PDB file of C-alpha atoms in Angstrom:
ATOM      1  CA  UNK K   1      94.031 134.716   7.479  1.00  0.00           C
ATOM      2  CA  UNK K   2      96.497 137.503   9.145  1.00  0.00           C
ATOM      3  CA  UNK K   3     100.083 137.506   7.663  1.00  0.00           C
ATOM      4  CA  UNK K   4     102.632 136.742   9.998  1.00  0.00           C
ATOM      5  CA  UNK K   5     105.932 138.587  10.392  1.00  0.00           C
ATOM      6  CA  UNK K   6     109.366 138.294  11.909  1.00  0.00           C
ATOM      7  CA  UNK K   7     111.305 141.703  12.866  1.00  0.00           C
ATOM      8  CA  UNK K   8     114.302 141.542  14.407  1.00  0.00           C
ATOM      9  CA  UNK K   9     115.972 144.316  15.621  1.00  0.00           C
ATOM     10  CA  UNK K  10     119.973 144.805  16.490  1.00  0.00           C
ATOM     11  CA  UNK K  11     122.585 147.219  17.211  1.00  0.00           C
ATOM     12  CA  UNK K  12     123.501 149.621  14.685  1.00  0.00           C
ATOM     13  CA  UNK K  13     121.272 153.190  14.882  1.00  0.00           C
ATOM     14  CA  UNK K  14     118.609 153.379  13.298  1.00  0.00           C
ATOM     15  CA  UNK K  15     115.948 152.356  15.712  1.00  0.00           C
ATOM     16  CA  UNK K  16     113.193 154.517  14.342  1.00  0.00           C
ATOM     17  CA  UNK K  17     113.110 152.372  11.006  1.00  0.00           C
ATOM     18  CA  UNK K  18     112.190 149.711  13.114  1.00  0.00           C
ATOM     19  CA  UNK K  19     109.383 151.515  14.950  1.00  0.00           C
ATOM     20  CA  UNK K  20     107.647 152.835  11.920  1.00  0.00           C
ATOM     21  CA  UNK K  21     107.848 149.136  10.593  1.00  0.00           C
ATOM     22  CA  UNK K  22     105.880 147.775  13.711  1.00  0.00           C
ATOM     23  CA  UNK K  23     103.939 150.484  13.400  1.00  0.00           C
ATOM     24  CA  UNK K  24     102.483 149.678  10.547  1.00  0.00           C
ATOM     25  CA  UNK K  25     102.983 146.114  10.616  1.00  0.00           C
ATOM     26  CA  UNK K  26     101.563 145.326  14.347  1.00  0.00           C
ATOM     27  CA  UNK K  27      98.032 147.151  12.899  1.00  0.00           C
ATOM     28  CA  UNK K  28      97.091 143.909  10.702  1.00  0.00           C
ATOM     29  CA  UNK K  29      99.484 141.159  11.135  1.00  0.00           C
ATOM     30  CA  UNK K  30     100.792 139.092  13.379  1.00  0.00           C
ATOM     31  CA  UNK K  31     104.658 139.926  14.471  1.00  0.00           C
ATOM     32  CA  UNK K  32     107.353 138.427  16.268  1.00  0.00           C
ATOM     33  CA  UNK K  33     109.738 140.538  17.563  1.00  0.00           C
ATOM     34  CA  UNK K  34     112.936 140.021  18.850  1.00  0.00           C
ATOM     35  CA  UNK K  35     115.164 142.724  20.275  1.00  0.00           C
ATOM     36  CA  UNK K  36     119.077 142.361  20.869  1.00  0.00           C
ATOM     37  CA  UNK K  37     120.833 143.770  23.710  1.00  0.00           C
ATOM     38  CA  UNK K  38     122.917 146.513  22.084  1.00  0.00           C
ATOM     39  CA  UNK K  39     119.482 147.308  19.808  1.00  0.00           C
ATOM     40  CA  UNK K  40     118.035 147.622  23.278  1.00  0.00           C
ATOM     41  CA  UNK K  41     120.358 150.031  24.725  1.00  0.00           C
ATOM     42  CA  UNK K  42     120.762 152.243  21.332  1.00  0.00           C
ATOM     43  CA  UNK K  43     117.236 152.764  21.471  1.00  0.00           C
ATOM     44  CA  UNK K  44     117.757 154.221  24.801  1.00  0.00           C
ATOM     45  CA  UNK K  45     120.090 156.635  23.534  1.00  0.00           C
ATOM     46  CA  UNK K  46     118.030 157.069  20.695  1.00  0.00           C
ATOM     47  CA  UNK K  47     115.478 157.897  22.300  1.00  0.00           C
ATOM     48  CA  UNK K  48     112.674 155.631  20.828  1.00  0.00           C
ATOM     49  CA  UNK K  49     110.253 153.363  22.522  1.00  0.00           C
ATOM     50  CA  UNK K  50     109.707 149.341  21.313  1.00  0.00           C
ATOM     51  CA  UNK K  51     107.749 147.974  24.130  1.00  0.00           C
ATOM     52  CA  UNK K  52     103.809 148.158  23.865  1.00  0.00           C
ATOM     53  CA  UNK K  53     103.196 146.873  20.574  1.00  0.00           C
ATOM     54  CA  UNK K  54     100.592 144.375  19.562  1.00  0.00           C
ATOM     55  CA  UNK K  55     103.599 141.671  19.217  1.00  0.00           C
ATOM     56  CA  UNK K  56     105.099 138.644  20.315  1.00  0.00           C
ATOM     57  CA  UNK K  57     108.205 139.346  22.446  1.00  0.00           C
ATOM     58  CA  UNK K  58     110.885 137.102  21.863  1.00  0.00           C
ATOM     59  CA  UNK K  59     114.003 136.743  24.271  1.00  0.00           C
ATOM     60  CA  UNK K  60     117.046 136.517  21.659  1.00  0.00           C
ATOM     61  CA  UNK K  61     118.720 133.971  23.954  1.00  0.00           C
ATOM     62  CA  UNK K  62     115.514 131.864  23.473  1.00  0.00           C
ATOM     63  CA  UNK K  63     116.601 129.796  20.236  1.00  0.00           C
ATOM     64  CA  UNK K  64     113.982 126.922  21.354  1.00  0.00           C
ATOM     65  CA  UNK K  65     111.190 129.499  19.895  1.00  0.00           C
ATOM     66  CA  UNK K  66     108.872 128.476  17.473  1.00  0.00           C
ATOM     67  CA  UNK K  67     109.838 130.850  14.634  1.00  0.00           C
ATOM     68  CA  UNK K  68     113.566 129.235  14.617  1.00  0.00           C
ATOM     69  CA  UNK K  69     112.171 126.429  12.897  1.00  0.00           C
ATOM     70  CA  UNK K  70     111.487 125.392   9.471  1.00  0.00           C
ATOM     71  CA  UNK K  71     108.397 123.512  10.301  1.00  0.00           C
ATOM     72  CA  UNK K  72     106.759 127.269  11.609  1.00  0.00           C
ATOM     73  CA  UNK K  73     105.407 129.012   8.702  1.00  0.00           C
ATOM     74  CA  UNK K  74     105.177 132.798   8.362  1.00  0.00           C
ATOM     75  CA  UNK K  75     105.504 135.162   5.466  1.00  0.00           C
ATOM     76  CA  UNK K  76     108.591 136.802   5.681  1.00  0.00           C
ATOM     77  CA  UNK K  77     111.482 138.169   8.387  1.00  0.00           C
ATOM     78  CA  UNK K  78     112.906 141.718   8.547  1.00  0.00           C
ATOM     79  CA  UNK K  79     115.922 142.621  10.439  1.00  0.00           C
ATOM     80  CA  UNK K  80     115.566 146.323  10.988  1.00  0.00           C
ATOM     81  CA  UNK K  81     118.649 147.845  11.509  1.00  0.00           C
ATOM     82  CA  UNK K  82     121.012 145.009  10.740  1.00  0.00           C
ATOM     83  CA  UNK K  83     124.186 145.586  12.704  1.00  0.00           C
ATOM     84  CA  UNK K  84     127.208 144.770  10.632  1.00  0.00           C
ATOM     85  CA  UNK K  85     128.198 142.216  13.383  1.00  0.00           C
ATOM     86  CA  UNK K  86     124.559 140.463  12.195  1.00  0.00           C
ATOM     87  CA  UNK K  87     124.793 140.433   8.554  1.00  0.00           C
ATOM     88  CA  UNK K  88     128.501 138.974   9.033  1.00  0.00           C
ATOM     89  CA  UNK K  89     126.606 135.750  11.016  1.00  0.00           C
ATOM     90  CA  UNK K  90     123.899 135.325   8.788  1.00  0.00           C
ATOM     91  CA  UNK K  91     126.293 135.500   5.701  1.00  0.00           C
ATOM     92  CA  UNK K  92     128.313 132.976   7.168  1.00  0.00           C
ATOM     93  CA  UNK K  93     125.616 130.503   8.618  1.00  0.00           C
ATOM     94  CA  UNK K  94     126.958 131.801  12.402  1.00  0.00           C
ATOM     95  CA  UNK K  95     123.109 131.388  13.861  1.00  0.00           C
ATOM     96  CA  UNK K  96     123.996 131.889  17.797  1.00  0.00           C
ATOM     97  CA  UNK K  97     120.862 133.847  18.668  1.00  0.00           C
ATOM     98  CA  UNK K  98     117.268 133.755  18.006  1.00  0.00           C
ATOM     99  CA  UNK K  99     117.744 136.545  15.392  1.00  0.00           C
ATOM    100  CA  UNK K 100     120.405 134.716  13.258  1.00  0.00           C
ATOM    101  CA  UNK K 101     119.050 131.252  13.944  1.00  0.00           C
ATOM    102  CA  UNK K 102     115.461 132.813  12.647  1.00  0.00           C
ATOM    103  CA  UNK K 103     117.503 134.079   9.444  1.00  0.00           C
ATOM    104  CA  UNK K 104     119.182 131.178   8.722  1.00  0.00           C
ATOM    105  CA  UNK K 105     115.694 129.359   8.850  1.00  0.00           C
ATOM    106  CA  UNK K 106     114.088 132.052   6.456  1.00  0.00           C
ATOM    107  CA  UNK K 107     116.958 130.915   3.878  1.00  0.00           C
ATOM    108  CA  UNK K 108     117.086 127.417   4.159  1.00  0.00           C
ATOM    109  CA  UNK K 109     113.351 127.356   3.417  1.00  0.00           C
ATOM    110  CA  UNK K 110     113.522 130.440   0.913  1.00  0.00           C
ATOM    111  CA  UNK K 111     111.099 132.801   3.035  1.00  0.00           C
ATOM    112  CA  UNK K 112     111.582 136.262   2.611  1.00  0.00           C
ATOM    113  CA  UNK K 113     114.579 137.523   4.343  1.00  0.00           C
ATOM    114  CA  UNK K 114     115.134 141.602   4.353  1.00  0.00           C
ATOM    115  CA  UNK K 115     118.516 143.207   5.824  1.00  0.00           C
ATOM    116  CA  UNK K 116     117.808 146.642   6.547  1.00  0.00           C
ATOM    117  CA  UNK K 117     121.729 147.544   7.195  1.00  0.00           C
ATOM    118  CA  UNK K 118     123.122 150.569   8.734  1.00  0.00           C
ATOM    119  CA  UNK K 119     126.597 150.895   8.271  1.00  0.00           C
ATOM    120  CA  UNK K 120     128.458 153.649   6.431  1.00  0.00           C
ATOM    121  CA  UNK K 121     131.118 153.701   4.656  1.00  0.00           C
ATOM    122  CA  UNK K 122     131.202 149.927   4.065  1.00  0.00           C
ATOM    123  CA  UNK K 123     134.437 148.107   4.027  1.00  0.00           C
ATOM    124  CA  UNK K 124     135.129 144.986   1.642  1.00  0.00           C
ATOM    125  CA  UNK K 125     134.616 142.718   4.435  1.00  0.00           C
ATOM    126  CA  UNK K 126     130.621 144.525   4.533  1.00  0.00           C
ATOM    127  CA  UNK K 127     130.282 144.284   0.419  1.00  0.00           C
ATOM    128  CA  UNK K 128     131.053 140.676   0.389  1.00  0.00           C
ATOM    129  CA  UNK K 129     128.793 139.520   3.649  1.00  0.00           C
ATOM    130  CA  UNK K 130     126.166 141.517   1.522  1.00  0.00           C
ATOM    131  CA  UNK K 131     126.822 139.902  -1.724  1.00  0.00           C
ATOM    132  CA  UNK K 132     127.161 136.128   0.764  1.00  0.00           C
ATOM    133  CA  UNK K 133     123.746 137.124   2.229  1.00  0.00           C
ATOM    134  CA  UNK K 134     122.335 138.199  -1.412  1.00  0.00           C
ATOM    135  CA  UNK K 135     123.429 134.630  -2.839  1.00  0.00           C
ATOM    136  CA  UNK K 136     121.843 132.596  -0.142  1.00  0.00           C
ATOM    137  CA  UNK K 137     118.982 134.883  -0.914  1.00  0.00           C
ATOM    138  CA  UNK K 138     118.719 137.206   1.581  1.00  0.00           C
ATOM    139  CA  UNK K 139     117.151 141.106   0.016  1.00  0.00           C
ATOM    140  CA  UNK K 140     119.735 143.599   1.240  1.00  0.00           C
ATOM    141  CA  UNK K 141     117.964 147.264   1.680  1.00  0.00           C
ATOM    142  CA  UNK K 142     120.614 150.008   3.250  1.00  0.00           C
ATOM    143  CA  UNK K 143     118.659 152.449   4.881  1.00  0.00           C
ATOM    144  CA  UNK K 144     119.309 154.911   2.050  1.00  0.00           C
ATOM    145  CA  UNK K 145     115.853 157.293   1.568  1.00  0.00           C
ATOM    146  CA  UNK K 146     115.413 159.028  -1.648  1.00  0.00           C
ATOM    147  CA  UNK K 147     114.417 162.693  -1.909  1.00  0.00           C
ATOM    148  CA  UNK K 148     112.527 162.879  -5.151  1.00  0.00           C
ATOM    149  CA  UNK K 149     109.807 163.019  -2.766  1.00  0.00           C
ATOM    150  CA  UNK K 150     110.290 166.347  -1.402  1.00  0.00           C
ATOM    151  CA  UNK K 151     111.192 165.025   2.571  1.00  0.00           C
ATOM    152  CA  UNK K 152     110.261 167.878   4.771  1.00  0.00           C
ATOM    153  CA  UNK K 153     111.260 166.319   8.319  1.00  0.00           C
ATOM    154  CA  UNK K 154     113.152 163.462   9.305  1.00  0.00           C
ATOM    155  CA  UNK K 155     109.696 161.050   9.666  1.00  0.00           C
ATOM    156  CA  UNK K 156     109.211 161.717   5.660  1.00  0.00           C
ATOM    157  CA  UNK K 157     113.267 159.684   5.254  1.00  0.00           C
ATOM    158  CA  UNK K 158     112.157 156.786   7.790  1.00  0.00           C
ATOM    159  CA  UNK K 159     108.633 156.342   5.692  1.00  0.00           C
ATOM    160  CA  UNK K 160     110.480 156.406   2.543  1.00  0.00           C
ATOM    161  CA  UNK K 161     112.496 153.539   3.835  1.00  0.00           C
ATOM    162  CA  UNK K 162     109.932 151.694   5.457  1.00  0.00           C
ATOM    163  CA  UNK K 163     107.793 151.599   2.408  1.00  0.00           C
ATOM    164  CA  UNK K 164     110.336 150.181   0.556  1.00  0.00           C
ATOM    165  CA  UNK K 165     110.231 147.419   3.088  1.00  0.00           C
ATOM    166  CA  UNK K 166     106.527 147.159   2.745  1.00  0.00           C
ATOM    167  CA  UNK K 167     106.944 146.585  -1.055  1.00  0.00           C
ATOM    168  CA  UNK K 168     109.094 143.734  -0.904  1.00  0.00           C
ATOM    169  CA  UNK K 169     107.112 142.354   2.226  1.00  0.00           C
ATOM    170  CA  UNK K 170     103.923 142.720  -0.221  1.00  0.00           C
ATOM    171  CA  UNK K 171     102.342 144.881   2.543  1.00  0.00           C
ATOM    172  CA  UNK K 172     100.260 147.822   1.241  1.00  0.00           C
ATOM    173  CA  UNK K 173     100.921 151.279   2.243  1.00  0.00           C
ATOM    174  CA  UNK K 174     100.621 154.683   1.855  1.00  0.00           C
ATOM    175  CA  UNK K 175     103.166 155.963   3.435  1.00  0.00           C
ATOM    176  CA  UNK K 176     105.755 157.344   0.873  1.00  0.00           C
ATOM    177  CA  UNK K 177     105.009 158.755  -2.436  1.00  0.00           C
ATOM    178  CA  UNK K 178     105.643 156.430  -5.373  1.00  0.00           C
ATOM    179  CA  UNK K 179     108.612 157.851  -8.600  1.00  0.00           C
ATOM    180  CA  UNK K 180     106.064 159.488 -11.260  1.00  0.00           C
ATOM    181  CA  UNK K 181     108.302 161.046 -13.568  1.00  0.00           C
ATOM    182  CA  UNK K 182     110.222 164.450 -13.293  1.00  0.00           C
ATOM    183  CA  UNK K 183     107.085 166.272 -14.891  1.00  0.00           C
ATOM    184  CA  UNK K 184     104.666 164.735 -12.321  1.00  0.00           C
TER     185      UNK K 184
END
């Protein structure tokens, strides 16, 4: 049976995270996606392309869907980047959009629920919507590649990221070199 996946995407840069996820996801699951406005319009400027994947497209206005409720099973959501505005509703239970409302499902019935957030340097107000979102049992992930990989281009950083995703999704991959030792 194909895994089934929730990505949501919002407004902070980053957009190319969120492409490499579909990417890989879109190949041998079953996604949902859901775009916000801003993420829309920051992808413009960024220069990246969502539209054409092998996904379900979900309007965030459209709350009604079937992955903002409980009673729709699938194996985990990942918000990829997750605006600071976004983390804030989800820590507080503020589920106005599909997105949110989608999150706030995920942790009500303990599904997997990864924040991919994109904000630097965090404030206070940031650290404790993380540690909120954390408690409730949210994973929080800031897009923050390593380098003991030896990154030669930018697309090495976004896999690095990505795969860390993966991991925690339970997704296989090969897209980042695993830590081996110094002497490896």
């Amino acid at each position: 049976m194909k895994k089934e996946y929730v990505v949501g995407v919002t407004g902070a840069s980053g957009i190319c995270y969120a492409r490499r996820l579909l990417e890989v996801l879109c190949q041998d699951a079953q996604v949902h996606l859901i775009i916000s406005e801003i993420a829309q319009e920051i992808a413009r400027h960024e220069r990246i392309d969502l539209s054409g994947f092998d996904a379900t497209y979900h309007d965030i206005g459209a709350i009604s869907a079937e992955i903002a409720s409980g009673s729709h099973r699938h194996d985990g959501m990942v918000i990829i980047p997750c605006s600071a505005k976004t983390l804030s509703a989800i820590a507080s239970g503020y589920a106005d959009n599909l997105i949110t409302r989608t999150a706030d499902v995920c942790l009500k019935e303990r599904r997997r629920c990864i924040l991919v957030t994109r904000e630097m340097p965090l404030s206070q107000i940031h650290l404790k919507n993380m540690l909120a979102a954390h408690e409730a049992g949210a994973t929080i992930m800031p897009a923050s590649p390593g380098f003991y990989h030896h990154p030669e281009k930018i697309d090495d950083l976004v896999d690095m990221v990505v795969a860390r995703v993966l991991d925690h999704l339970g997704v296989a991959h090969t897209l980042s070199g695993r830590w081996s030792g110094y002497d490896a």
